[in-house]
CSV table of C-alpha atoms in Angstrom, one decimal:
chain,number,residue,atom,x,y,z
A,2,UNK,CA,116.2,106.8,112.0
A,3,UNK,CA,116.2,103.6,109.9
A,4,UNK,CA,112.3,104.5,109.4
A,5,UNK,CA,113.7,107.2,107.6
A,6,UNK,CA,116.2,105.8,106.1
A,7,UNK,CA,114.5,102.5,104.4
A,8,UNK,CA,111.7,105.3,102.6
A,9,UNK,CA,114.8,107.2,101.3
A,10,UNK,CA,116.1,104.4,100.0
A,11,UNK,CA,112.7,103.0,97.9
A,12,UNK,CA,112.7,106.7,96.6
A,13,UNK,CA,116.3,105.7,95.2
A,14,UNK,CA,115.5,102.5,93.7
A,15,UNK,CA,112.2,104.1,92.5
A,16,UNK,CA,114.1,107.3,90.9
A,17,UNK,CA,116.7,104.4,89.6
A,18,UNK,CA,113.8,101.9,87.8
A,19,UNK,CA,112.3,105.0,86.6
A,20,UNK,CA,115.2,106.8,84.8
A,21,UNK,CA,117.1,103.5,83.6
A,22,UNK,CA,113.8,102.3,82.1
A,23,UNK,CA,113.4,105.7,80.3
A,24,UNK,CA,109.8,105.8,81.5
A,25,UNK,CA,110.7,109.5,82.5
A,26,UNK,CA,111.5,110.4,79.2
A,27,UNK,CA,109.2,112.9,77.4
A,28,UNK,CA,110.2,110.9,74.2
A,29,UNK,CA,109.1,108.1,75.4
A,30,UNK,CA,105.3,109.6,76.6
A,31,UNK,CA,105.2,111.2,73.1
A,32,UNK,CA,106.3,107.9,71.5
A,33,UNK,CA,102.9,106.1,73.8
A,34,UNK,CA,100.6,108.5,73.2
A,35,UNK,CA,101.3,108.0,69.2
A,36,UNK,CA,101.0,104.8,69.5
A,37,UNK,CA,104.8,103.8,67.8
A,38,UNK,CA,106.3,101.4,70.6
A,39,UNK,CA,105.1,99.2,72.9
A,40,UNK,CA,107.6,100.4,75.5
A,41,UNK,CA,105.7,102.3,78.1
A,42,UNK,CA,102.4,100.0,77.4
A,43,UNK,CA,104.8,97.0,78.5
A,44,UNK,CA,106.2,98.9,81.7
A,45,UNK,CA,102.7,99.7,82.9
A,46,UNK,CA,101.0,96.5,81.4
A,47,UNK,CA,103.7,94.1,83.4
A,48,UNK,CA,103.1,96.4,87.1
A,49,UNK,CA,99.4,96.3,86.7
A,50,UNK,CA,99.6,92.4,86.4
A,51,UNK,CA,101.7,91.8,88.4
A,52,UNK,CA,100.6,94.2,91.3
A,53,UNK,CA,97.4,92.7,90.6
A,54,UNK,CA,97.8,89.2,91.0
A,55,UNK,CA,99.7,90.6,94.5
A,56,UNK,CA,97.3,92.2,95.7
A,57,UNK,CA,95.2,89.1,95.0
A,58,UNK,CA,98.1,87.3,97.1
A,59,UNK,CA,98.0,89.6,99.9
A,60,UNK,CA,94.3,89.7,100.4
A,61,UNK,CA,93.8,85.8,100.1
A,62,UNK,CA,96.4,85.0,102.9
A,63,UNK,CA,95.5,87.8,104.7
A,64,UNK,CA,99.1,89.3,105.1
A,65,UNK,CA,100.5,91.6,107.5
A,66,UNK,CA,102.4,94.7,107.3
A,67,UNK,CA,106.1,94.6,109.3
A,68,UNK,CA,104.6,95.3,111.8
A,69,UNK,CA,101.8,93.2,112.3
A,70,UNK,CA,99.2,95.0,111.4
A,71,UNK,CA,96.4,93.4,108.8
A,72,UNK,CA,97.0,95.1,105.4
A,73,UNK,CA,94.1,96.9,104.3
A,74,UNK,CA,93.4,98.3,100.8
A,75,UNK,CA,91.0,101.5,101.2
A,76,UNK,CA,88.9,101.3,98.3
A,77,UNK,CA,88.0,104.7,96.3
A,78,UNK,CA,84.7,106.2,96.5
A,79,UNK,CA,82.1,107.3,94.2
A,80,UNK,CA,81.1,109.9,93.1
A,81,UNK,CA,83.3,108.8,89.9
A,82,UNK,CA,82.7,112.3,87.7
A,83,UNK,CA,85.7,113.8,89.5
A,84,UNK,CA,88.0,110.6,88.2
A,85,UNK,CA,87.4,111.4,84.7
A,86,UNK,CA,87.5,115.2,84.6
A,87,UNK,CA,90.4,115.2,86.7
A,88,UNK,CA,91.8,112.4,85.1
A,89,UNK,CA,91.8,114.1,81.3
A,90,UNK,CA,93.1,117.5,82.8
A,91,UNK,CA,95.9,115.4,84.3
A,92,UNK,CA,96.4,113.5,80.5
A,93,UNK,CA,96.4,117.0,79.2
A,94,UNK,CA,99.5,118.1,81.1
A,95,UNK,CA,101.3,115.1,81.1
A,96,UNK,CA,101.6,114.9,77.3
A,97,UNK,CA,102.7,118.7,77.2
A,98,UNK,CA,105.0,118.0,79.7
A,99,UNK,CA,105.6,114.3,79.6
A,100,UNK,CA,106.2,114.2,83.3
A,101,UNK,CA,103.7,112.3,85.7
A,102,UNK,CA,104.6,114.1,89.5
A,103,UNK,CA,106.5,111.2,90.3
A,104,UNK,CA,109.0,111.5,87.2
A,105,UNK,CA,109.3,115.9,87.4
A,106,UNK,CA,111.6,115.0,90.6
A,107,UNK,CA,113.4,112.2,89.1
A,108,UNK,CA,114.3,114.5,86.4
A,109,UNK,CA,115.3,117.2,88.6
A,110,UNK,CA,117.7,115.2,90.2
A,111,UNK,CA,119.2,113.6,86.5
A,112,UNK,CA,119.8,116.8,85.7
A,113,UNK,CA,117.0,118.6,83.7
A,114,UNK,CA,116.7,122.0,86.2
A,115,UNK,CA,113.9,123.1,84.1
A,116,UNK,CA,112.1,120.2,85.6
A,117,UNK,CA,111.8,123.4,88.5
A,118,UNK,CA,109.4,125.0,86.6
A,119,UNK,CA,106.8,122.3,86.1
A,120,UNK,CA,107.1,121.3,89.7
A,121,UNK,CA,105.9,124.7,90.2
A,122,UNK,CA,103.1,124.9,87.7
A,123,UNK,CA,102.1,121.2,89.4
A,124,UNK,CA,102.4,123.4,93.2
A,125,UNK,CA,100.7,126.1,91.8
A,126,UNK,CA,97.7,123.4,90.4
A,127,UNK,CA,97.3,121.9,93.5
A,128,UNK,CA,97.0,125.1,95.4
A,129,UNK,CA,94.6,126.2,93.3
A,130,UNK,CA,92.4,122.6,93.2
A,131,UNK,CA,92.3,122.9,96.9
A,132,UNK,CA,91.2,126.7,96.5
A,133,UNK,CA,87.9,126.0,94.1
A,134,UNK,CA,87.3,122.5,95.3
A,135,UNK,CA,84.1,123.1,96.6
A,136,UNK,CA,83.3,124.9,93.1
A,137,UNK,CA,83.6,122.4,91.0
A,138,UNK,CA,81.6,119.1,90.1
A,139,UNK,CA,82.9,116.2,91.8
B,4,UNK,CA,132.2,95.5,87.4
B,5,UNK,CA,130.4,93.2,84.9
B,6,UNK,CA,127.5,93.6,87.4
B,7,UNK,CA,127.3,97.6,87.2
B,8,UNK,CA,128.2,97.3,83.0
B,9,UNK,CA,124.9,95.4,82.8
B,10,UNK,CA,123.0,98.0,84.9
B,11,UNK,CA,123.9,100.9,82.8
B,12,UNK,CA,122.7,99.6,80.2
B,13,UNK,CA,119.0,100.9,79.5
B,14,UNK,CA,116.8,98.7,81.1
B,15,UNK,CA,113.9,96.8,79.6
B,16,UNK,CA,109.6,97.1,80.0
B,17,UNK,CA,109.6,93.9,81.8
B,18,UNK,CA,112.0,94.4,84.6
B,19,UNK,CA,110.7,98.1,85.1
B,20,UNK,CA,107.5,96.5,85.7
B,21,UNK,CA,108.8,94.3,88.3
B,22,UNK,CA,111.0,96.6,89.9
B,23,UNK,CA,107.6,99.2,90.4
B,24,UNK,CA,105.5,96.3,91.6
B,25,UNK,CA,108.3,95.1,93.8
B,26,UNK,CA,108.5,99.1,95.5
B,27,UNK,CA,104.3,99.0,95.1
B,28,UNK,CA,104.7,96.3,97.6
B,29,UNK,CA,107.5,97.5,99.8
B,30,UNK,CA,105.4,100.5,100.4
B,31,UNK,CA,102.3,98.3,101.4
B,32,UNK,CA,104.3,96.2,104.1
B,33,UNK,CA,105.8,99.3,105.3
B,34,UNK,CA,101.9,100.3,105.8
B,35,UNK,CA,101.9,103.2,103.6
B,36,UNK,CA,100.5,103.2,100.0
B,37,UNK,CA,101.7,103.9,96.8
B,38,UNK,CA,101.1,107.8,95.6
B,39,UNK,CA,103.4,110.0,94.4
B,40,UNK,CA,101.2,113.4,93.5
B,41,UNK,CA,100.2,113.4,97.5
B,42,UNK,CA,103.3,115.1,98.0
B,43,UNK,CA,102.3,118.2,95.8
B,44,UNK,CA,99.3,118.6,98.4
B,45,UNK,CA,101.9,118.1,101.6
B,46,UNK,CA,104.4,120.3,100.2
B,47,UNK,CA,101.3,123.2,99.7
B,48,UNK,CA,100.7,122.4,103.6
B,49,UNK,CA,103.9,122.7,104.6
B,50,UNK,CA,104.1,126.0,102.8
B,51,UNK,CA,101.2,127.1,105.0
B,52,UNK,CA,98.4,126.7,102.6
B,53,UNK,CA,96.1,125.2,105.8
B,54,UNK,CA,96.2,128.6,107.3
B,55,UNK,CA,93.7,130.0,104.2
B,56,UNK,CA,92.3,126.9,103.0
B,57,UNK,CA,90.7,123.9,104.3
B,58,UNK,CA,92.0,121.1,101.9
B,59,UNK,CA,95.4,122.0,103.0
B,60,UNK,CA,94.6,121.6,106.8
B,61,UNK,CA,95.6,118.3,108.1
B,62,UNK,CA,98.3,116.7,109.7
B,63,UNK,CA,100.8,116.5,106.7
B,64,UNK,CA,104.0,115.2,109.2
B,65,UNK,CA,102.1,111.9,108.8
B,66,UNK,CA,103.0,112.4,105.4
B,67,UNK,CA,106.9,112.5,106.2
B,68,UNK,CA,107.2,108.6,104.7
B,69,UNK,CA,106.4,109.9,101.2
B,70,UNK,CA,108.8,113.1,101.2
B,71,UNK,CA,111.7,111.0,101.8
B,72,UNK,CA,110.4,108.9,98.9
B,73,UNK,CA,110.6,112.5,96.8
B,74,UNK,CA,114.0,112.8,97.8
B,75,UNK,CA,114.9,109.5,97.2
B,76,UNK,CA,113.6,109.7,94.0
B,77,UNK,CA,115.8,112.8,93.3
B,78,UNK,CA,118.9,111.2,94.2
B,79,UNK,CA,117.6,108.0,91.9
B,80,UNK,CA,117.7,110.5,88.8
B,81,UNK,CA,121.2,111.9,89.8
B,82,UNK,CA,122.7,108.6,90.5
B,83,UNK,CA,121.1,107.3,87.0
B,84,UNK,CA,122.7,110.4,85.4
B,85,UNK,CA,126.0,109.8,87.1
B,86,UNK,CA,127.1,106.6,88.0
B,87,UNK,CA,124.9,104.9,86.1
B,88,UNK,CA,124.8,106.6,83.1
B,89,UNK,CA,124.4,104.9,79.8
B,90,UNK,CA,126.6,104.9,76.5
B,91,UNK,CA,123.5,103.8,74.7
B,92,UNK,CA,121.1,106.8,73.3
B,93,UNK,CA,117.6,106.2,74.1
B,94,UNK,CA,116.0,103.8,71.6
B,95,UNK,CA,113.6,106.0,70.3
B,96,UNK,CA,110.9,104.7,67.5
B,97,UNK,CA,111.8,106.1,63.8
B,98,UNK,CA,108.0,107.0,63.2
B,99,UNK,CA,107.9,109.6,66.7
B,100,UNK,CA,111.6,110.9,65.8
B,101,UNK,CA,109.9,111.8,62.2
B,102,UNK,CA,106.1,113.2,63.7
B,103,UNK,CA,108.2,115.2,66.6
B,104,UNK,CA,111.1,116.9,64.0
B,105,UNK,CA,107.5,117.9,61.9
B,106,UNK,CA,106.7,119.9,65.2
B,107,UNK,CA,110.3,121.3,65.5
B,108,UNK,CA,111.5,119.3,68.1
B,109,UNK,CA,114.9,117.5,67.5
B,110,UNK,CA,116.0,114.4,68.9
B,111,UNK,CA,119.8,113.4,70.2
B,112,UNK,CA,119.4,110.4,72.2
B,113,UNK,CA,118.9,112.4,75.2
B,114,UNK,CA,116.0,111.8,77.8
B,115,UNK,CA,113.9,115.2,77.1
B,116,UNK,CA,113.9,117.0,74.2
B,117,UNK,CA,117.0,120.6,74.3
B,118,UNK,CA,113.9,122.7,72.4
B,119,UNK,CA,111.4,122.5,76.0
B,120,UNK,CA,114.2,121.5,78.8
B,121,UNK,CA,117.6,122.8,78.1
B,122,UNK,CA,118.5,125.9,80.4
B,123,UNK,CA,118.7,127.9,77.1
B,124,UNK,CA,115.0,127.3,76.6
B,125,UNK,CA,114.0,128.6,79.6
B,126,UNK,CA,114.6,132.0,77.9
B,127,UNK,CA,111.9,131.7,75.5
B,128,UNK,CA,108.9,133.0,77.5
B,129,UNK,CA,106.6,130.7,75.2
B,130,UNK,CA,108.6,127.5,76.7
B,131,UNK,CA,108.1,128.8,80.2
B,132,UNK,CA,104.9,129.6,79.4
B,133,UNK,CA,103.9,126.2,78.3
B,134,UNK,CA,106.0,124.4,81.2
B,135,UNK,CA,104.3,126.2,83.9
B,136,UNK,CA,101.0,125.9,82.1
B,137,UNK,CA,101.3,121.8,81.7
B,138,UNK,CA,102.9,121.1,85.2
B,139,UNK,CA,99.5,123.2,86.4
B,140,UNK,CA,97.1,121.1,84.7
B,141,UNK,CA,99.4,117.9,86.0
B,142,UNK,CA,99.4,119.6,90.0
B,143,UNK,CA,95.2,120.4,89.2
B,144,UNK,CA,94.3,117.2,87.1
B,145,UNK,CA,95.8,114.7,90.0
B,146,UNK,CA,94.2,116.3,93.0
B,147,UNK,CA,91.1,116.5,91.3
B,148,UNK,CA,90.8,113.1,90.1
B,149,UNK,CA,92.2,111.9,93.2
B,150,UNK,CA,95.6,110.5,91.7
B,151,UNK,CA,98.0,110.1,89.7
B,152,UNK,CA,99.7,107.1,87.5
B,153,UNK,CA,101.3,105.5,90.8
B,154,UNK,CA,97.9,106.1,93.0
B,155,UNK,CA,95.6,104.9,90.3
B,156,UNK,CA,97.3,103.4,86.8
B,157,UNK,CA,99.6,101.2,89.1
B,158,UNK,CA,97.9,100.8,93.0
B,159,UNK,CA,94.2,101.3,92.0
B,160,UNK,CA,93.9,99.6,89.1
B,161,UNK,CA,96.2,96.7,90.9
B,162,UNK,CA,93.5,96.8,93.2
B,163,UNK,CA,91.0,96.3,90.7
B,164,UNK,CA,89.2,99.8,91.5
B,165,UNK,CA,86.7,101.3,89.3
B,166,UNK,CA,87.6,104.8,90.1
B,167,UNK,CA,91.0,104.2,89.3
B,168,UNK,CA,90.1,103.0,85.6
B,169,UNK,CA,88.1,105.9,84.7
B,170,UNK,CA,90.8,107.8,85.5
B,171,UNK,CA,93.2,106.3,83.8
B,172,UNK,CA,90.9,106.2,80.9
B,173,UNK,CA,90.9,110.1,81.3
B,174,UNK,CA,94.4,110.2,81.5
B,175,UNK,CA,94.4,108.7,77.9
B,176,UNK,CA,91.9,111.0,76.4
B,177,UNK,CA,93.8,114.1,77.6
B,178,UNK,CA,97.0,113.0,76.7
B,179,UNK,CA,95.5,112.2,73.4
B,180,UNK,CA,93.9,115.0,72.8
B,181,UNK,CA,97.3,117.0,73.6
B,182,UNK,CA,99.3,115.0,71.9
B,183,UNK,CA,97.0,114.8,68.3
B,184,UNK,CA,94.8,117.8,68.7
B,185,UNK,CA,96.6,120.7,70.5
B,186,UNK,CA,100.3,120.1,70.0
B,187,UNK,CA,100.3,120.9,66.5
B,188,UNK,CA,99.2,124.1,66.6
B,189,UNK,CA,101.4,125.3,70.0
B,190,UNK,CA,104.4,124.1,69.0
């Protein structure tokens, strides 16, 4: 029960950070990809540091999870065409809709209902990745 | 109170930053990783996508964790929208507010624009149309590259993966090429 419970609550605090820093703002995407503030470049800039120099941490003093367990970070595997193809489709769609998957919920739940409709589409594009997988160039 | 008045106000790059590193890492010593656009491929599974196609085929309950997450992060948006609401309009940059009203898209402080998310505009077929069509290429894009901005812009590149960088860098060039190149003539 608290197992449950203690991943509800990081989905809070996540939806929280995510709407109070605007970073789920379709403004704010528009406003990056133009180039004309230095908002979402700082929000991601800061994580990536900062998660890095953690990770660093982690690795170095060979931490454990709460349970005990080592921590291990799985590392991603070539072939590396499929990062950059499915990376720019991915770009493509975020700046139409300016809503990464993790930010389509949080708006659903601020209030936006047409948020529905690009959860769907992003169902719908997922399905159909998993359909023609073996079609396309990886 | 004085607490809850500083929360609502919007809150800086630098402490959003912190606060996604600081979940990163909760996630990490709970043993689970950091991945939002995974739950678009457990929710297909759920929906009985494994019974017709192999990707979908695998034992999504281990994959429980990260659906609370999605409905945490639900009531996160509501409880921002509510409780924590804001007085203060979103800080927009003069120079996007002037490019986007070229396009026909107005600005009111809100979070999204009225013209692509308001209930009204999901009577315009065109809006649908684009909605459905940009939330496909988000679903498609992410489970072909692997990831999306939590998996590789924050955890990969965090963990200083290659992968994770070229597909951030592709991430850029489509939103780029959305944003400068096709934009202007779909809107």
């Amino acid at each position: 029960m608290m197992k449950s419970v203690k991943f509800i609550l990081a989905g809070i605090l996540f939806g929280i950070v995510m709407s109070k820093s605007e970073a789920v703002s379709w403004y704010r995407i528009q406003e990056m990809f133009r180039f004309q503030s230095f908002h979402m470049y700082g929000i991601i800039g800061t994580a990536v540091v900062l998660g890095t120099i953690s990770v660093w941490l982690i690795k170095r003093f060979k931490l454990k999870d709460t349970e005990g367990l080592p921590l291990v970070f799985k590392d991603k595997q070539a072939p590396y065409l499929r990062y950059i193809i499915g990376g720019v489709i991915f770009g493509l769609g975020w700046a139409l809709t300016g809503a990464c998957p993790g930010p389509m919920f949080v708006n659903l739940g601020y209030g936006y209902l047409a948020m529905i409709v690009v959860i769907i589409g992003a169902l719908a594009g997922t399905y159909l990745y998993g359909v023609i997988k073996n079609k396309l160039p990886h | 109170m004085d607490m809850i008045e500083l929360i609502k106000q919007p809150w800086s790059w630098y402490f959003s930053g912190i606060m996604i590193v600081a979940i990163m890492l909760m996630l990490i010593f709970w043993g689970k990783s950091f991945g939002f656009s995974s739950n678009l491929r457990t929710i297909c599974s759920m929906a009985g996508a494994g019974k017709r196609t192999g990707f979908f085929n695998f034992d999504w309950k281990a994959q429980r964790w990260n659906l609370l997450f999605l409905i945490g992060a639900i009531i996160g948006g509501w409880i921002s929208s509510t409780l924590l609401s804001s007085p203060a309009g979103l800080d927009l940059s003069a120079a996007t507010v002037t490019d986007l009203n070229a396009l026909g898209i107005g600005f009111n402080g809100g979070i999204n624009p009225d013209e692509l998310f308001s209930l009204q505009a999901m009577g315009n077929p065109k809006v649908l149309f684009l909605l459905v069509i940009g939330g496909g290429l988000v679903g498609f894009g992410s489970r072909y590259a692997g990831g999306c901005t939590s998996g590789h812009a924050i955890s990969g590149l965090s963990n200083l993966q290659l992968p994770s960088l070229l597909a951030v860098v592709g991430f850029f060039i489509g939103g780029l090429v959305m944003t400068w190149l096709i934009m202007p003539f779909i809107f």
